[in-house]
Each structure stands twice: as C-alpha cells, then as structure tokens.
PDB file of C-alpha atoms in Angstrom:
ATOM      1  CA  MET A   1      -0.009  -8.442  16.482  1.00 54.00           C
ATOM      2  CA  PRO A   2       0.045 -11.047  13.492  1.00 67.00           C
ATOM      3  CA  GLU A   3       1.435 -14.356  14.065  1.00 72.00           C
ATOM      4  CA  PRO A   4       4.610 -14.900  12.046  1.00 78.00           C
ATOM      5  CA  ASP A   5       4.364 -17.054   8.859  1.00 85.00           C
ATOM      6  CA  ARG A   6       6.090 -20.330   9.000  1.00 89.00           C
ATOM      7  CA  PRO A   7       8.102 -21.647   6.136  1.00 89.00           C
ATOM      8  CA  SER A   8       6.382 -24.292   4.015  1.00 87.00           C
ATOM      9  CA  PRO A   9       7.373 -27.927   4.163  1.00 88.00           C
ATOM     10  CA  GLN A  10       8.604 -27.763   0.603  1.00 87.00           C
ATOM     11  CA  PHE A  11      10.946 -24.890   1.389  1.00 91.00           C
ATOM     12  CA  MET A  12      12.271 -26.856   4.380  1.00 92.00           C
ATOM     13  CA  LYS A  13      12.954 -29.843   2.454  1.00 91.00           C
ATOM     14  CA  GLU A  14      14.886 -28.011  -0.368  1.00 92.00           C
ATOM     15  CA  ILE A  15      16.878 -25.639   2.057  1.00 92.00           C
ATOM     16  CA  GLU A  16      18.497 -28.789   3.431  1.00 91.00           C
ATOM     17  CA  GLY A  17      20.671 -28.874   0.217  1.00 83.00           C
ATOM     18  CA  LEU A  18      21.411 -25.202   0.193  1.00 91.00           C
ATOM     19  CA  GLU A  19      24.911 -23.930   1.546  1.00 88.00           C
ATOM     20  CA  LEU A  20      24.146 -20.837   3.483  1.00 90.00           C
ATOM     21  CA  THR A  21      26.691 -18.309   4.251  1.00 93.00           C
ATOM     22  CA  SER A  22      27.043 -15.274   6.426  1.00 96.00           C
ATOM     23  CA  ARG A  23      27.542 -12.783   3.343  1.00 97.00           C
ATOM     24  CA  PRO A  24      24.957 -10.100   2.486  1.00 98.00           C
ATOM     25  CA  LEU A  25      21.961 -11.686   0.683  1.00 98.00           C
ATOM     26  CA  ILE A  26      19.429 -10.707  -2.090  1.00 98.00           C
ATOM     27  CA  ILE A  27      16.254 -13.017  -1.742  1.00 98.00           C
ATOM     28  CA  CYS A  28      14.603 -12.639  -5.221  1.00 98.00           C
ATOM     29  CA  ASP A  29      11.293 -13.521  -6.569  1.00 98.00           C
ATOM     30  CA  ALA A  30      10.972 -14.966 -10.098  1.00 97.00           C
ATOM     31  CA  ASP A  31       7.630 -14.096 -11.551  1.00 96.00           C
ATOM     32  CA  GLU A  32       7.019 -10.401 -12.579  1.00 97.00           C
ATOM     33  CA  VAL A  33      10.467  -9.726 -11.034  1.00 98.00           C
ATOM     34  CA  LEU A  34      13.019 -11.647 -13.123  1.00 98.00           C
ATOM     35  CA  LEU A  35      10.485 -13.179 -15.398  1.00 98.00           C
ATOM     36  CA  HIS A  36       7.461 -11.596 -17.075  1.00 97.00           C
ATOM     37  CA  PHE A  37       4.358 -13.126 -15.912  1.00 94.00           C
ATOM     38  CA  ILE A  38       1.420 -10.625 -16.626  1.00 94.00           C
ATOM     39  CA  ARG A  39       1.986 -10.269 -20.198  1.00 94.00           C
ATOM     40  CA  HIS A  40       2.120 -14.152 -20.689  1.00 95.00           C
ATOM     41  CA  MET A  41      -1.015 -14.469 -18.545  1.00 92.00           C
ATOM     42  CA  HIS A  42      -2.708 -12.060 -20.837  1.00 93.00           C
ATOM     43  CA  ALA A  43      -1.496 -13.695 -24.037  1.00 94.00           C
ATOM     44  CA  LEU A  44      -2.858 -17.204 -22.718  1.00 94.00           C
ATOM     45  CA  GLY A  45      -6.075 -15.530 -21.672  1.00 93.00           C
ATOM     46  CA  GLN A  46      -6.638 -14.220 -25.015  1.00 94.00           C
ATOM     47  CA  GLU A  47      -6.361 -17.778 -26.403  1.00 93.00           C
ATOM     48  CA  GLN A  48      -8.743 -19.103 -23.788  1.00 92.00           C
ATOM     49  CA  GLY A  49     -11.224 -16.076 -23.841  1.00 95.00           C
ATOM     50  CA  ILE A  50     -10.344 -15.155 -20.359  1.00 95.00           C
ATOM     51  CA  ALA A  51      -9.203 -11.809 -19.079  1.00 93.00           C
ATOM     52  CA  LEU A  52      -8.714  -9.857 -15.895  1.00 91.00           C
ATOM     53  CA  ARG A  53     -11.602  -7.709 -14.867  1.00 90.00           C
ATOM     54  CA  GLU A  54      -9.250  -5.188 -13.127  1.00 88.00           C
ATOM     55  CA  PRO A  55      -5.334  -4.909 -13.222  1.00 86.00           C
ATOM     56  CA  ILE A  56      -4.959  -5.854  -9.698  1.00 81.00           C
ATOM     57  CA  TYR A  57      -2.970  -8.395  -7.708  1.00 79.00           C
ATOM     58  CA  ARG A  58      -5.695 -10.910  -7.595  1.00 82.00           C
ATOM     59  CA  LEU A  59      -6.840 -13.790  -9.883  1.00 83.00           C
ATOM     60  CA  HIS A  60      -9.650 -15.475  -7.857  1.00 87.00           C
ATOM     61  CA  ASN A  61     -12.641 -13.133  -8.149  1.00 89.00           C
ATOM     62  CA  ASN A  62     -11.113 -11.251 -10.953  1.00 90.00           C
ATOM     63  CA  LEU A  63     -10.844 -13.516 -13.903  1.00 94.00           C
ATOM     64  CA  VAL A  64     -13.691 -13.368 -16.370  1.00 94.00           C
ATOM     65  CA  GLU A  65     -14.841 -14.747 -19.702  1.00 94.00           C
ATOM     66  CA  THR A  66     -14.148 -12.114 -22.208  1.00 93.00           C
ATOM     67  CA  LYS A  67     -17.309 -12.585 -24.351  1.00 93.00           C
ATOM     68  CA  THR A  68     -19.923 -12.659 -21.331  1.00 94.00           C
ATOM     69  CA  GLY A  69     -18.099 -10.871 -18.440  1.00 93.00           C
ATOM     70  CA  ARG A  70     -18.873 -13.746 -16.167  1.00 95.00           C
ATOM     71  CA  LEU A  71     -16.524 -14.138 -13.165  1.00 94.00           C
ATOM     72  CA  LEU A  72     -14.739 -17.521 -13.240  1.00 94.00           C
ATOM     73  CA  SER A  73     -15.438 -20.088 -10.292  1.00 95.00           C
ATOM     74  CA  LYS A  74     -12.487 -20.886  -7.986  1.00 93.00           C
ATOM     75  CA  THR A  75     -12.119 -24.163  -9.756  1.00 94.00           C
ATOM     76  CA  GLU A  76     -11.953 -22.487 -13.093  1.00 94.00           C
ATOM     77  CA  CYS A  77      -9.208 -20.057 -11.834  1.00 92.00           C
ATOM     78  CA  ASP A  78      -7.262 -22.829 -10.476  1.00 90.00           C
ATOM     79  CA  ARG A  79      -7.433 -24.662 -13.650  1.00 91.00           C
ATOM     80  CA  PHE A  80      -6.257 -21.491 -15.793  1.00 92.00           C
ATOM     81  CA  ILE A  81      -3.408 -20.846 -13.452  1.00 88.00           C
ATOM     82  CA  SER A  82      -2.310 -24.638 -13.552  1.00 87.00           C
ATOM     83  CA  GLN A  83      -2.580 -24.476 -17.386  1.00 89.00           C
ATOM     84  CA  PHE A  84      -0.307 -21.310 -17.247  1.00 89.00           C
ATOM     85  CA  PHE A  85       2.415 -23.171 -15.444  1.00 88.00           C
ATOM     86  CA  GLU A  86       2.289 -26.284 -17.456  1.00 88.00           C
ATOM     87  CA  THR A  87       2.373 -24.386 -20.808  1.00 89.00           C
ATOM     88  CA  VAL A  88       4.453 -21.155 -20.170  1.00 92.00           C
ATOM     89  CA  VAL A  89       6.900 -21.664 -17.309  1.00 92.00           C
ATOM     90  CA  HIS A  90       9.569 -22.997 -19.778  1.00 93.00           C
ATOM     91  CA  ARG A  91       9.428 -19.933 -22.090  1.00 95.00           C
ATOM     92  CA  GLN A  92       8.673 -16.752 -20.091  1.00 97.00           C
ATOM     93  CA  ASP A  93      10.556 -13.676 -21.244  1.00 97.00           C
ATOM     94  CA  ALA A  94      13.304 -12.346 -18.787  1.00 98.00           C
ATOM     95  CA  VAL A  95      12.478  -8.755 -17.392  1.00 98.00           C
ATOM     96  CA  ASP A  96      14.714  -6.238 -18.948  1.00 98.00           C
ATOM     97  CA  HIS A  97      18.393  -5.803 -17.423  1.00 98.00           C
ATOM     98  CA  ALA A  98      17.492  -8.283 -14.454  1.00 98.00           C
ATOM     99  CA  ALA A  99      20.233 -10.655 -15.486  1.00 98.00           C
ATOM    100  CA  LEU A 100      22.843  -7.856 -15.880  1.00 98.00           C
ATOM    101  CA  GLN A 101      22.202  -5.962 -12.670  1.00 98.00           C
ATOM    102  CA  LEU A 102      22.321  -9.307 -10.604  1.00 98.00           C
ATOM    103  CA  ALA A 103      25.324 -10.329 -12.327  1.00 98.00           C
ATOM    104  CA  ALA A 104      27.178  -7.037 -11.260  1.00 97.00           C
ATOM    105  CA  LEU A 105      26.343  -7.959  -7.595  1.00 97.00           C
ATOM    106  CA  ARG A 106      26.860 -11.681  -7.410  1.00 96.00           C
ATOM    107  CA  GLU A 107      30.661 -11.462  -6.435  1.00 95.00           C
ATOM    108  CA  HIS A 108      29.844  -9.373  -3.410  1.00 96.00           C
ATOM    109  CA  VAL A 109      26.477 -10.786  -2.153  1.00 98.00           C
ATOM    110  CA  ASP A 110      24.655 -14.305  -2.159  1.00 98.00           C
ATOM    111  CA  ILE A 111      21.687 -14.324  -4.372  1.00 98.00           C
ATOM    112  CA  ILE A 112      18.750 -16.880  -3.787  1.00 98.00           C
ATOM    113  CA  ILE A 113      15.684 -17.113  -6.078  1.00 98.00           C
ATOM    114  CA  LEU A 114      12.460 -17.914  -3.802  1.00 97.00           C
ATOM    115  CA  THR A 115       9.490 -18.731  -6.018  1.00 96.00           C
ATOM    116  CA  ASN A 116       6.162 -20.001  -5.419  1.00 91.00           C
ATOM    117  CA  LEU A 117       4.964 -22.825  -7.653  1.00 87.00           C
ATOM    118  CA  PRO A 118       1.899 -25.122  -7.799  1.00 79.00           C
ATOM    119  CA  GLY A 119       3.853 -28.088  -6.551  1.00 67.00           C
ATOM    120  CA  THR A 120       7.265 -29.000  -7.676  1.00 68.00           C
ATOM    121  CA  ALA A 121       6.428 -30.133 -11.189  1.00 68.00           C
ATOM    122  CA  ASN A 122       7.671 -26.890 -12.964  1.00 87.00           C
ATOM    123  CA  ARG A 123      10.689 -26.416 -10.746  1.00 91.00           C
ATOM    124  CA  GLU A 124      13.293 -27.974 -13.129  1.00 93.00           C
ATOM    125  CA  ALA A 125      11.827 -26.162 -16.093  1.00 93.00           C
ATOM    126  CA  ARG A 126      12.132 -22.991 -14.156  1.00 95.00           C
ATOM    127  CA  ILE A 127      15.702 -23.493 -13.107  1.00 96.00           C
ATOM    128  CA  LYS A 128      16.577 -24.350 -16.684  1.00 96.00           C
ATOM    129  CA  LEU A 129      15.193 -21.319 -18.233  1.00 97.00           C
ATOM    130  CA  LEU A 130      16.590 -18.850 -15.723  1.00 98.00           C
ATOM    131  CA  ALA A 131      20.084 -20.634 -16.366  1.00 98.00           C
ATOM    132  CA  GLU A 132      19.681 -20.124 -20.099  1.00 98.00           C
ATOM    133  CA  LEU A 133      18.837 -16.379 -19.287  1.00 98.00           C
ATOM    134  CA  GLY A 134      21.982 -15.784 -17.249  1.00 98.00           C
ATOM    135  CA  MET A 135      20.277 -16.136 -13.798  1.00 98.00           C
ATOM    136  CA  ASP A 136      21.687 -19.520 -12.565  1.00 97.00           C
ATOM    137  CA  TYR A 137      21.265 -18.728  -8.839  1.00 98.00           C
ATOM    138  CA  PRO A 138      20.154 -21.147  -6.237  1.00 97.00           C
ATOM    139  CA  LEU A 139      16.330 -21.712  -6.481  1.00 97.00           C
ATOM    140  CA  ILE A 140      14.114 -22.730  -3.656  1.00 95.00           C
ATOM    141  CA  THR A 141      10.384 -23.416  -4.073  1.00 93.00           C
ATOM    142  CA  ASN A 142       7.786 -22.073  -1.543  1.00 91.00           C
ATOM    143  CA  SER A 143       4.065 -22.123  -1.069  1.00 88.00           C
ATOM    144  CA  GLY A 144       1.961 -19.673   0.520  1.00 90.00           C
ATOM    145  CA  PRO A 145       3.180 -16.366   2.254  1.00 94.00           C
ATOM    146  CA  LYS A 146       6.947 -16.185   2.021  1.00 97.00           C
ATOM    147  CA  GLY A 147       7.791 -14.436   5.377  1.00 97.00           C
ATOM    148  CA  GLY A 148       9.015 -17.666   7.202  1.00 96.00           C
ATOM    149  CA  ALA A 149      11.129 -18.600   4.120  1.00 97.00           C
ATOM    150  CA  VAL A 150      12.625 -15.146   4.027  1.00 97.00           C
ATOM    151  CA  ALA A 151      13.458 -15.301   7.857  1.00 96.00           C
ATOM    152  CA  GLU A 152      15.208 -18.663   7.508  1.00 96.00           C
ATOM    153  CA  LEU A 153      17.390 -17.691   4.623  1.00 96.00           C
ATOM    154  CA  GLY A 154      18.408 -14.488   6.390  1.00 96.00           C
ATOM    155  CA  LYS A 155      19.529 -16.453   9.617  1.00 94.00           C
ATOM    156  CA  GLY A 156      23.338 -16.171  10.436  1.00 94.00           C
ATOM    157  CA  ARG A 157      23.958 -12.994   8.355  1.00 94.00           C
ATOM    158  CA  GLY A 158      25.031 -10.971  11.250  1.00 92.00           C
ATOM    159  CA  SER A 159      24.861  -7.092  10.566  1.00 94.00           C
ATOM    160  CA  ASN A 160      25.210  -7.674   6.876  1.00 97.00           C
ATOM    161  CA  PRO A 161      22.136  -6.449   4.705  1.00 98.00           C
ATOM    162  CA  VAL A 162      19.272  -8.840   3.692  1.00 98.00           C
ATOM    163  CA  VAL A 163      17.020  -7.624   0.881  1.00 98.00           C
ATOM    164  CA  PHE A 164      13.973  -9.333  -0.126  1.00 98.00           C
ATOM    165  CA  ILE A 165      12.574  -8.427  -3.648  1.00 98.00           C
ATOM    166  CA  ASP A 166       8.915  -9.412  -4.559  1.00 98.00           C
ATOM    167  CA  ASP A 167       5.909  -8.228  -6.483  1.00 97.00           C
ATOM    168  CA  SER A 168       3.322  -9.582  -4.255  1.00 95.00           C
ATOM    169  CA  PRO A 169       2.098  -7.336  -1.532  1.00 95.00           C
ATOM    170  CA  GLN A 170       1.057 -10.379   0.543  1.00 94.00           C
ATOM    171  CA  ASN A 171       4.462 -11.825   0.571  1.00 97.00           C
ATOM    172  CA  LEU A 172       6.202  -8.387   1.497  1.00 97.00           C
ATOM    173  CA  ILE A 173       3.807  -7.964   4.344  1.00 97.00           C
ATOM    174  CA  SER A 174       4.450 -11.496   5.369  1.00 97.00           C
ATOM    175  CA  ALA A 175       8.308 -10.736   5.279  1.00 97.00           C
ATOM    176  CA  ARG A 176       7.747  -7.333   7.093  1.00 97.00           C
ATOM    177  CA  THR A 177       6.017  -9.380   9.956  1.00 95.00           C
ATOM    178  CA  THR A 178       8.146 -12.436  10.179  1.00 96.00           C
ATOM    179  CA  ALA A 179      11.622 -11.005   9.308  1.00 96.00           C
ATOM    180  CA  PRO A 180      11.444  -7.277  10.310  1.00 95.00           C
ATOM    181  CA  ARG A 181      15.288  -6.715   9.734  1.00 95.00           C
ATOM    182  CA  VAL A 182      15.086  -7.454   6.099  1.00 98.00           C
ATOM    183  CA  GLN A 183      14.931  -4.677   3.623  1.00 98.00           C
ATOM    184  CA  LEU A 184      11.905  -4.618   1.456  1.00 98.00           C
ATOM    185  CA  VAL A 185      11.842  -4.008  -2.352  1.00 98.00           C
ATOM    186  CA  HIS A 186       8.431  -4.036  -4.135  1.00 98.00           C
ATOM    187  CA  PHE A 187       9.325  -4.761  -7.910  1.00 98.00           C
ATOM    188  CA  VAL A 188       6.447  -5.024 -10.587  1.00 97.00           C
ATOM    189  CA  ALA A 189       7.832  -5.235 -13.942  1.00 97.00           C
ATOM    190  CA  ASP A 190       4.378  -4.551 -15.660  1.00 95.00           C
ATOM    191  CA  PRO A 191       4.060  -0.911 -15.622  1.00 94.00           C
ATOM    192  CA  VAL A 192       0.228  -0.685 -15.426  1.00 92.00           C
ATOM    193  CA  PHE A 193       0.304  -3.148 -12.570  1.00 92.00           C
ATOM    194  CA  PHE A 194       3.151  -1.154 -10.890  1.00 94.00           C
ATOM    195  CA  GLU A 195       1.125   1.960 -11.148  1.00 92.00           C
ATOM    196  CA  GLY A 196      -1.941   0.454  -9.491  1.00 89.00           C
ATOM    197  CA  ALA A 197       0.124  -1.543  -6.742  1.00 91.00           C
ATOM    198  CA  PRO A 198      -0.768  -0.348  -3.412  1.00 92.00           C
ATOM    199  CA  GLN A 199       1.711   1.447  -1.135  1.00 94.00           C
ATOM    200  CA  ILE A 200       3.034  -0.889   1.558  1.00 96.00           C
ATOM    201  CA  ASP A 201       4.305   0.374   4.985  1.00 96.00           C
ATOM    202  CA  GLY A 202       7.853  -0.912   5.516  1.00 97.00           C
ATOM    203  CA  VAL A 203       8.858  -1.080   1.820  1.00 98.00           C
ATOM    204  CA  ALA A 204      12.299   0.608   1.337  1.00 98.00           C
ATOM    205  CA  PHE A 205      12.132   0.908  -2.444  1.00 98.00           C
ATOM    206  CA  ARG A 206       9.520   0.398  -5.230  1.00 98.00           C
ATOM    207  CA  SER A 207      10.294   0.220  -8.828  1.00 98.00           C
ATOM    208  CA  CYS A 208       9.354  -1.510 -12.327  1.00 98.00           C
ATOM    209  CA  CYS A 209      12.894  -0.906 -13.627  1.00 98.00           C
ATOM    210  CA  TRP A 210      16.065  -3.058 -12.896  1.00 98.00           C
ATOM    211  CA  ILE A 211      18.568  -0.418 -13.728  1.00 98.00           C
ATOM    212  CA  GLU A 212      17.025   1.801 -11.048  1.00 98.00           C
ATOM    213  CA  THR A 213      16.805  -1.213  -8.710  1.00 98.00           C
ATOM    214  CA  GLY A 214      20.437  -2.358  -9.288  1.00 98.00           C
ATOM    215  CA  ALA A 215      21.608   1.212  -8.367  1.00 98.00           C
ATOM    216  CA  TYR A 216      19.537   0.994  -5.243  1.00 98.00           C
ATOM    217  CA  LEU A 217      20.899  -2.412  -4.171  1.00 98.00           C
ATOM    218  CA  LYS A 218      24.541  -1.001  -4.963  1.00 98.00           C
ATOM    219  CA  GLU A 219      23.765   1.574  -2.249  1.00 98.00           C
ATOM    220  CA  VAL A 220      22.458  -0.789   0.160  1.00 98.00           C
ATOM    221  CA  PHE A 221      25.437  -3.104  -0.259  1.00 98.00           C
ATOM    222  CA  GLY A 222      28.058  -0.216   0.022  1.00 97.00           C
ATOM    223  CA  LEU A 223      28.873  -0.836  -3.734  1.00 95.00           C
ATOM    224  CA  ALA A 224      27.903   2.485  -5.313  1.00 79.00           C
TER     225      ALA A 224
END
C-alpha cells in the first residue's frame, strides 16, 4: 500500500496564517482549473519554437523543438517552465464561469486555492490576478503531490463534505491515498487534454465545464 504523501514545508509555513473552520470545504487548484494554463503554454511555445509532442499531462520528455522534433532535455524543460511562470502568471485568462460558480457557493462553504508554483516568487502575482478576476479566496502554495496538503486542510470538518478539484492525475491519486474521505473532482479546462486524460479510480466527477461542475458541487453540499 502506498505511503501517504506529506505536506510540503512551504505549505506548512503558509497554513499557519490560515483560519480553518469546521464548515464544508472546496480545495481548488488554479492552473487549468481556475486559470487557463495550456493555451498560454502553447502561445509561449510558439514564440520559442517549442511544442508538446503529445497532448498528455507531462512536460519532461514531451516538449520538443518545433523545427527539428528534438526532445528538450530536463534542464531545457525546467528553463521553459520557469520562463512561463515568470512571464505569464500575472496575465493568465480565467476559465469560463469559474468565478461565478464559486461565488454562488462561498456563503455556504469555505474555498481554499491550493496551487503548485516553482518557489514563491510568483505567489503575490497569482493572488493579485485571481482577485482581479473575482476569485479572492485564501491561496496556499504547495510543491509536489498535494495529498498531504489536502489532508491537512480537511482536518476538523467532521461529517461536512470536503471536495478537492484538480487537473493533475498525480495530485488526485495522491489525495485519494492520503485523504480518502475527500471527494475528488477531475477538472481540465482544455477540451483536448480533457478528452485524453486518463480515467482515475476514486474520482467522483470529471468535467471541463464550470457550469456542470457548479451544479455537481451544489448537489454535494445540499444546495441544489
């Protein structure tokens, strides 16, 4: 049986300033859930002559030079990912209907954004952008698999529902292992990546549409 994932040190530092309650809870990822990621990555890649070889959830061993088809090395991939966050994180587009659907729930449930970022340099830019887009919820930075962080955030909720929404199969599997009582929602805004995403055991709902997801969440929280 897999070992539960532990929360990252950065997460544990940031959670100290977060007031946790016993209310129902939505733990929501940012990239490709609240903010478009893939479309911006494609645009930056076109500028740099870089593309994804396959529309799958992997950057290392999947980014190629457009002209030659050469796979980028790990160092080159890391450089491209860092460049993305340095140049795009302050101007990502919101996923349609995400802000409105969460706003309809915020009076009834706690909402916490759990996002993975390379370090913390882009944290304030992400908080500012989300607030400008109508999603000014507490934001916690994580690194690595999110299961440990999800388990920490879900503590003390009693029998109230806790829902974790993420685009990454790795993070959903981590949460399934580490926080088994949490309900999992697999959300991928990009329709091509959504269609190609694997089916994950334990996921309660899959979607690329926030209107559908909002309706599902209202049912979970008894608000339908």
